[in-house]
CSV table of C-alpha atoms in Angstrom, one decimal:
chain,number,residue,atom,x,y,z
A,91,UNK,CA,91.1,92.0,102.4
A,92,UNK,CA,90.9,94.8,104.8
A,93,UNK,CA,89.8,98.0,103.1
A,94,UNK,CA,91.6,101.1,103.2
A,95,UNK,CA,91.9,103.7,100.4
A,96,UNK,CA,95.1,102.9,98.3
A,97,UNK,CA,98.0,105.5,99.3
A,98,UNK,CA,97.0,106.4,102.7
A,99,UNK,CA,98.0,105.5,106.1
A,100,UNK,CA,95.5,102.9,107.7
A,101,UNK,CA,95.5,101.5,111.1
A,102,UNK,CA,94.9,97.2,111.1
A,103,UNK,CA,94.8,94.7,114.3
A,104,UNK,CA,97.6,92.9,114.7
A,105,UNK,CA,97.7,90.3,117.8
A,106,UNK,CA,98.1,92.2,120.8
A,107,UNK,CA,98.2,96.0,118.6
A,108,UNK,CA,97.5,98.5,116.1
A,109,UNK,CA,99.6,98.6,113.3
A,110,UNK,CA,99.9,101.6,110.8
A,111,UNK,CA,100.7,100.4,107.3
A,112,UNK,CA,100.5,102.0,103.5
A,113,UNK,CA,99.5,99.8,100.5
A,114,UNK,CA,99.9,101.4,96.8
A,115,UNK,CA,100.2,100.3,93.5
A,116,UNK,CA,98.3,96.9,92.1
A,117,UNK,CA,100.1,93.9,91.0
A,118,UNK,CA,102.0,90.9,93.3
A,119,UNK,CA,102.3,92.0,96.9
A,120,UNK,CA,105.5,93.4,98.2
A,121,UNK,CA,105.7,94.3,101.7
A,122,UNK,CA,108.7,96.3,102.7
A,123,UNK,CA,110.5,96.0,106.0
A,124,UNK,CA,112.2,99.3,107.3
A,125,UNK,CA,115.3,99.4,109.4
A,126,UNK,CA,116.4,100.0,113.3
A,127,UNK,CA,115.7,103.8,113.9
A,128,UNK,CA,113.3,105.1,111.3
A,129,UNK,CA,109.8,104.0,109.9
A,130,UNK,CA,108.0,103.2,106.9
A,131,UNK,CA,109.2,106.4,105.8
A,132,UNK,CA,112.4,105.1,104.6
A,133,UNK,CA,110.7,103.8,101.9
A,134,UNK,CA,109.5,106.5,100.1
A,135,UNK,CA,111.3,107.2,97.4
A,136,UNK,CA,111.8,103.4,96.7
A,137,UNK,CA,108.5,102.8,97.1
A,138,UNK,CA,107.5,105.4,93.8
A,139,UNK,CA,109.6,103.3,91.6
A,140,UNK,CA,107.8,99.8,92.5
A,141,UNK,CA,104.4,101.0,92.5
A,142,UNK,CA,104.0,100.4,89.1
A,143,UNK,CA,104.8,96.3,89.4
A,144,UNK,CA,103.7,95.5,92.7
A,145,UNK,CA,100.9,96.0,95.0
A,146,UNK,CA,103.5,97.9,97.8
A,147,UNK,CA,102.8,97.4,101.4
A,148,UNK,CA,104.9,99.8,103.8
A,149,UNK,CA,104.7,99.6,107.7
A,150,UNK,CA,105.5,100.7,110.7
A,151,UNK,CA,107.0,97.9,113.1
A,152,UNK,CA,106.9,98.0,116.9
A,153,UNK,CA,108.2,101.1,118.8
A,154,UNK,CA,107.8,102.9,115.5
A,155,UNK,CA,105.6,105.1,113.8
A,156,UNK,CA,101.9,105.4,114.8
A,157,UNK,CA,102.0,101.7,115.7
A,158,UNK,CA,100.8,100.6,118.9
A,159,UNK,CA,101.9,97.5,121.6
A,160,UNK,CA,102.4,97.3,124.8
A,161,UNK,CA,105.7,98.8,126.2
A,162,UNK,CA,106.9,95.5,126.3
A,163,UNK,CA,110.2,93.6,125.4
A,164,UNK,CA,110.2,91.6,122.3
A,165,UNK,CA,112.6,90.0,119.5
A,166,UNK,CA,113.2,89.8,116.1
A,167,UNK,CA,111.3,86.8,116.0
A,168,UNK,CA,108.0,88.5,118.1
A,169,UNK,CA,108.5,91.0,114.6
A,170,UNK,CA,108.4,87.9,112.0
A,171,UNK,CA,104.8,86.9,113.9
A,172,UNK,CA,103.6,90.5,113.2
A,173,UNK,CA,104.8,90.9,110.2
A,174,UNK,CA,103.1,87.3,109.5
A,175,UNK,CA,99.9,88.9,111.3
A,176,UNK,CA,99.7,92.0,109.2
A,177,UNK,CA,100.0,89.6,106.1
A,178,UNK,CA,96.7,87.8,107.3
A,179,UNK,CA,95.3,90.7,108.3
A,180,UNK,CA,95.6,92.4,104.4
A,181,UNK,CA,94.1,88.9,103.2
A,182,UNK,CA,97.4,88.1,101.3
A,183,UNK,CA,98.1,84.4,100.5
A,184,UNK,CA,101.1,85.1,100.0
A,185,UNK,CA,103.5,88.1,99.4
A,186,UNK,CA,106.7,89.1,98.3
A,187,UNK,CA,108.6,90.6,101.1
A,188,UNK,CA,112.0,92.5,101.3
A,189,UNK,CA,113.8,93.7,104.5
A,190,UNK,CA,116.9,95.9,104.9
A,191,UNK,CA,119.4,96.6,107.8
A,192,UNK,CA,117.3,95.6,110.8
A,193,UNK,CA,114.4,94.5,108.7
A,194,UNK,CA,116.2,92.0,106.9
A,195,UNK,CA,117.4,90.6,110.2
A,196,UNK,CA,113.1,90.5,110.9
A,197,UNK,CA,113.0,89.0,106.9
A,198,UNK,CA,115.6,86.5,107.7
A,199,UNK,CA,113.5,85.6,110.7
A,200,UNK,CA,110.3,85.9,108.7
A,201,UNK,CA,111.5,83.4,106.3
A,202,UNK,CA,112.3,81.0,108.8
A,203,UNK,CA,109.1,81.0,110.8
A,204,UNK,CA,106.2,81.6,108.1
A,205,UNK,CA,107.3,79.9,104.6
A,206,UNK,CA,103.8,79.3,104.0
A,207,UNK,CA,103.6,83.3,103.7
A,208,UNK,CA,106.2,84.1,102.0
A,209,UNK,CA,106.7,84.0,97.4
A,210,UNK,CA,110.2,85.7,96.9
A,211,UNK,CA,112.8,87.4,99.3
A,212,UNK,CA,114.6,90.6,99.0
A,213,UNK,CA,117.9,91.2,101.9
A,214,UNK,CA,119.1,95.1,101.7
A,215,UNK,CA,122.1,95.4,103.7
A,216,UNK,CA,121.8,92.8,106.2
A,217,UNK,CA,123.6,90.6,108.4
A,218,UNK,CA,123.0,86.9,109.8
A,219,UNK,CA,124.8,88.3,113.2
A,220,UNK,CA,125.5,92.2,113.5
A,221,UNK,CA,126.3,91.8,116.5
A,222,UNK,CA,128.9,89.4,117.5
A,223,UNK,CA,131.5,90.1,119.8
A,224,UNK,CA,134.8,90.3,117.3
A,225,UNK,CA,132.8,93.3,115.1
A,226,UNK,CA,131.1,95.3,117.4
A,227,UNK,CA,132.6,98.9,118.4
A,228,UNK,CA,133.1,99.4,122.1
A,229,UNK,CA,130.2,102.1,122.5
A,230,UNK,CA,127.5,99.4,121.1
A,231,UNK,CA,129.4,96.4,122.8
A,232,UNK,CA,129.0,98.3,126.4
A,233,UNK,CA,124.9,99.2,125.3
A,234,UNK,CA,124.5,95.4,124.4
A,235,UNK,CA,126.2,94.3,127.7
A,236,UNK,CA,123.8,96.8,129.7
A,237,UNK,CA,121.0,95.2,127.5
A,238,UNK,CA,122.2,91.5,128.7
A,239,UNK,CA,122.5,92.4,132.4
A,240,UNK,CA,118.8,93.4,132.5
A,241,UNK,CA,120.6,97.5,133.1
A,242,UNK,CA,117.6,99.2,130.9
A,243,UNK,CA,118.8,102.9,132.6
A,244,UNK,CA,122.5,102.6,131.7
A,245,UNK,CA,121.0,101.7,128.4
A,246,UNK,CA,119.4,104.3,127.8
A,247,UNK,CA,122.1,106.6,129.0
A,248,UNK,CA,124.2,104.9,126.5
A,249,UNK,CA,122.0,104.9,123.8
A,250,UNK,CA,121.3,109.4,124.2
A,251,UNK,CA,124.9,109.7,124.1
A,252,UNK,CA,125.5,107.6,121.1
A,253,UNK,CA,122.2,108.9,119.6
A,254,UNK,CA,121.8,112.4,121.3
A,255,UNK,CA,118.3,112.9,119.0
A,256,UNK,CA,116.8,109.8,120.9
A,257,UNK,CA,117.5,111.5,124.4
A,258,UNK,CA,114.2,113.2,126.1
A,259,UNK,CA,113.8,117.0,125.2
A,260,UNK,CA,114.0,119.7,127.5
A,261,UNK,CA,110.8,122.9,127.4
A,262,UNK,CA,112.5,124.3,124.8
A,263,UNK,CA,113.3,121.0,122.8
A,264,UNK,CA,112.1,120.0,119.9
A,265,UNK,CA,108.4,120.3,118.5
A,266,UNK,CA,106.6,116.7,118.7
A,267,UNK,CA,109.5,114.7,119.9
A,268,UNK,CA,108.7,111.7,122.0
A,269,UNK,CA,109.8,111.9,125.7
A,270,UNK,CA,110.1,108.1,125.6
A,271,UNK,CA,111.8,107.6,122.3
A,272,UNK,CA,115.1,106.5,124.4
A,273,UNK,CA,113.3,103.6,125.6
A,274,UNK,CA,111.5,102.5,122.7
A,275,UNK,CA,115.1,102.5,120.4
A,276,UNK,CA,116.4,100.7,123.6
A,277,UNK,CA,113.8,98.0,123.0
A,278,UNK,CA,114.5,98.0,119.2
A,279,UNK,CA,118.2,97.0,120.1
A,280,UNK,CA,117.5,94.4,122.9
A,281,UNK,CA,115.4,92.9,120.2
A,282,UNK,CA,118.4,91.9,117.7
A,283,UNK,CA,121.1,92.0,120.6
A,284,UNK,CA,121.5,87.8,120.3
A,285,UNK,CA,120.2,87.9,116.9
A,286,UNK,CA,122.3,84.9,115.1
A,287,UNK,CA,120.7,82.7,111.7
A,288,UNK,CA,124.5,81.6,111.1
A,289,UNK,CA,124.0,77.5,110.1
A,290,UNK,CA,119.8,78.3,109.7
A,291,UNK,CA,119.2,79.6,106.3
A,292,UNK,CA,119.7,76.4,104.3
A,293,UNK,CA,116.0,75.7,105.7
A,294,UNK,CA,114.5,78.7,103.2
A,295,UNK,CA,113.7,77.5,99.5
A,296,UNK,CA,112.2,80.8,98.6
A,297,UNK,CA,114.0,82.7,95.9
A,298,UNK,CA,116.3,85.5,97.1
A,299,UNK,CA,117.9,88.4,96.1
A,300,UNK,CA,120.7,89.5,98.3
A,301,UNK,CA,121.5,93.3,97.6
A,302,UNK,CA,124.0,95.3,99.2
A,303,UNK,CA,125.8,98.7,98.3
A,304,UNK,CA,129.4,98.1,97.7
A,305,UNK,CA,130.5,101.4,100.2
A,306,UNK,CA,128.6,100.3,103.0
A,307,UNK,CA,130.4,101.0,105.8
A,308,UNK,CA,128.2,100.0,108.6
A,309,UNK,CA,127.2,96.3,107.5
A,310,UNK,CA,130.7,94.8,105.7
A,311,UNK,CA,130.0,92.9,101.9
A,312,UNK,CA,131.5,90.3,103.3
A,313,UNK,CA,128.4,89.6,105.4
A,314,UNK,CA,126.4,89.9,102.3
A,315,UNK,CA,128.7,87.5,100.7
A,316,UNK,CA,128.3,85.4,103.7
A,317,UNK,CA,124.6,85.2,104.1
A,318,UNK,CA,124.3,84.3,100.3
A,319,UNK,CA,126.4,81.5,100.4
A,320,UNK,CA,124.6,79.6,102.8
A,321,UNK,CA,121.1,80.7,101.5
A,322,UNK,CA,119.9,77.9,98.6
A,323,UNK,CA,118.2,80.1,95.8
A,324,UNK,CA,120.2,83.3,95.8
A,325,UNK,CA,121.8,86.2,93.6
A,326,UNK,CA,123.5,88.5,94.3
A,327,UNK,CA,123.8,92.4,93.6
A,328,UNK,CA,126.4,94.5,94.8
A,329,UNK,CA,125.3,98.2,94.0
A,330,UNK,CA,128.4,100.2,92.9
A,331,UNK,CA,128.3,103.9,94.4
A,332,UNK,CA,125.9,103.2,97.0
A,333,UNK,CA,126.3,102.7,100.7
A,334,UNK,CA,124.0,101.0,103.7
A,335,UNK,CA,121.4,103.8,102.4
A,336,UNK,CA,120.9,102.1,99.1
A,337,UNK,CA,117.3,102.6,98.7
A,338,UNK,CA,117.5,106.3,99.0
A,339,UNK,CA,121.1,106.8,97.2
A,340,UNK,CA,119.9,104.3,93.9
A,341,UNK,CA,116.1,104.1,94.0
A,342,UNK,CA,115.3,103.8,90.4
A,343,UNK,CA,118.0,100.9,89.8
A,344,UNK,CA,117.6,99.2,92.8
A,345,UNK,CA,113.5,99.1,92.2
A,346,UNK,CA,114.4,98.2,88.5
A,347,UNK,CA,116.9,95.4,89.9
A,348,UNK,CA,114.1,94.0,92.5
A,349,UNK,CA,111.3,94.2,89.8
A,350,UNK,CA,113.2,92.0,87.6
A,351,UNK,CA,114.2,89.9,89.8
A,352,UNK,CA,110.6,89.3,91.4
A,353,UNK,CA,108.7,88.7,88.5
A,354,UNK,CA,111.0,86.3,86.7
A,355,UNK,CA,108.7,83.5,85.1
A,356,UNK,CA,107.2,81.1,87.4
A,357,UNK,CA,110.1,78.4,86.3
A,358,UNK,CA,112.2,80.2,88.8
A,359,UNK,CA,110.8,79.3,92.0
């Protein structure tokens, strides 16, 4: 395994970058797969609580973080392979792995392209398409058609109105923001804009725990509901009095919920 001191942030190779990850804790591995707009950071409350089951890997994906490619374009499926590559890197076998939002869209994908890597499967607040046509708001709708027709400048126009943080800062802007952050969270969309696993996940055997908070109001239960029913081997936990954030809004019973579930005895999977 790679050696890095256990709580600190530690740069590894992965293909064609550098990627900045966090291990803690001893037990099973559990990597955790962090959303769309902001990094391993959103793991760190949840991360306290599973620290004491799991060896927990947090990490920074492309465009995010102290992580380093290429400013190049790339897909959810370009984010399975380095998510796969980080897991070789560490010297894992196999680990447990659980995405939410836009990292369960690169879990989902994960799933599908390395099952050799992966032990059990954890979806926060995910969708199998998030972005089809009859769902999507107009504002997102006219970014994913710039996105399509190759229009990376309306994009990012788009994307600093919708976003107005993500838009470059001026002399007197903000201390430490990233003059380019407009076109790295344009990249981070283009990846998932044709993202669909609708009629694919009957091809993962891995055990998996489907968890969504019941108030979410940016990805519907229903798609929970939806993406569980065609997936095998899963359960389902609806979190009452949590929204899309359910990691920071139930942390304790969320990590108590995903402990359980992950270290069921061996009969399971």
């Amino acid at each position: 395994m790679t050696q890095q001191t256990a709580g600190t942030a530690s740069l590894v190779r992965t293909g064609a970058g550098l990627t900045s990850f966090r291990l803690d804790g001893a037990g099973p591995p559990l990597i955790l797969v962090h959303g769309l707009q902001i990094g391993q950071e959103l793991f760190d409350e949840l991360r306290g609580h599973l620290v004491p089951r799991f060896t927990v890997i947090t990490y920074d994906q492309r465009d995010r973080g102290a992580t380093t490619f290429g400013p190049s374009t790339y897909t959810t499926d370009d984010l399975a392979d380095d998510l796969a590559a980080l897991i070789r890197a560490l010297g894992f076998a196999r680990t447990h792995v659980l995405g939410t939002s836009f990292g369960g869209m690169v879990a989902q994908a994960f799933a599908l392209r390395h099952p050799e890597l992966l032990h059990g499967l954890v979806l926060g607040a995910t969708s199998q398409s998030p972005f089809r046509a009859e769902r999507v708001a107009a504002p997102v709708a006219e970014l994913l058609g710039a996105l399509e027709r190759g229009d990376e400048k309306r994009a990012r126009a788009l994307l600093a109105r919708m976003a107005p943080a993500v838009a470059p800062a001026d002399a007197e802007g903000a201390a430490g923001a990233r003059s380019d952050e407009g076109d790295r969270l344009v990249r981070r969309f283009a990846a998932a804009r044709s993202f669909d696993t609708r009629g694919r996940l009957g091809a993962i055997a891995a055990e998996t725990l489907v968890l969504h908070g019941r108030d979410d109001t940016v990805v519907p239960l229903r798609d929970a509901l939806s993406l569980a029913g065609e997936l095998p081997r899963a359960d389902v936990l609806v979190l009452a009095g949590s929204g899309h954030a359910w990691e920071n809004e139930q942390p304790a019973r969320a990590a108590a919920a995903i402990g359980a579930f992950l270290t069921a005895p061996a009969a399971r999977r």
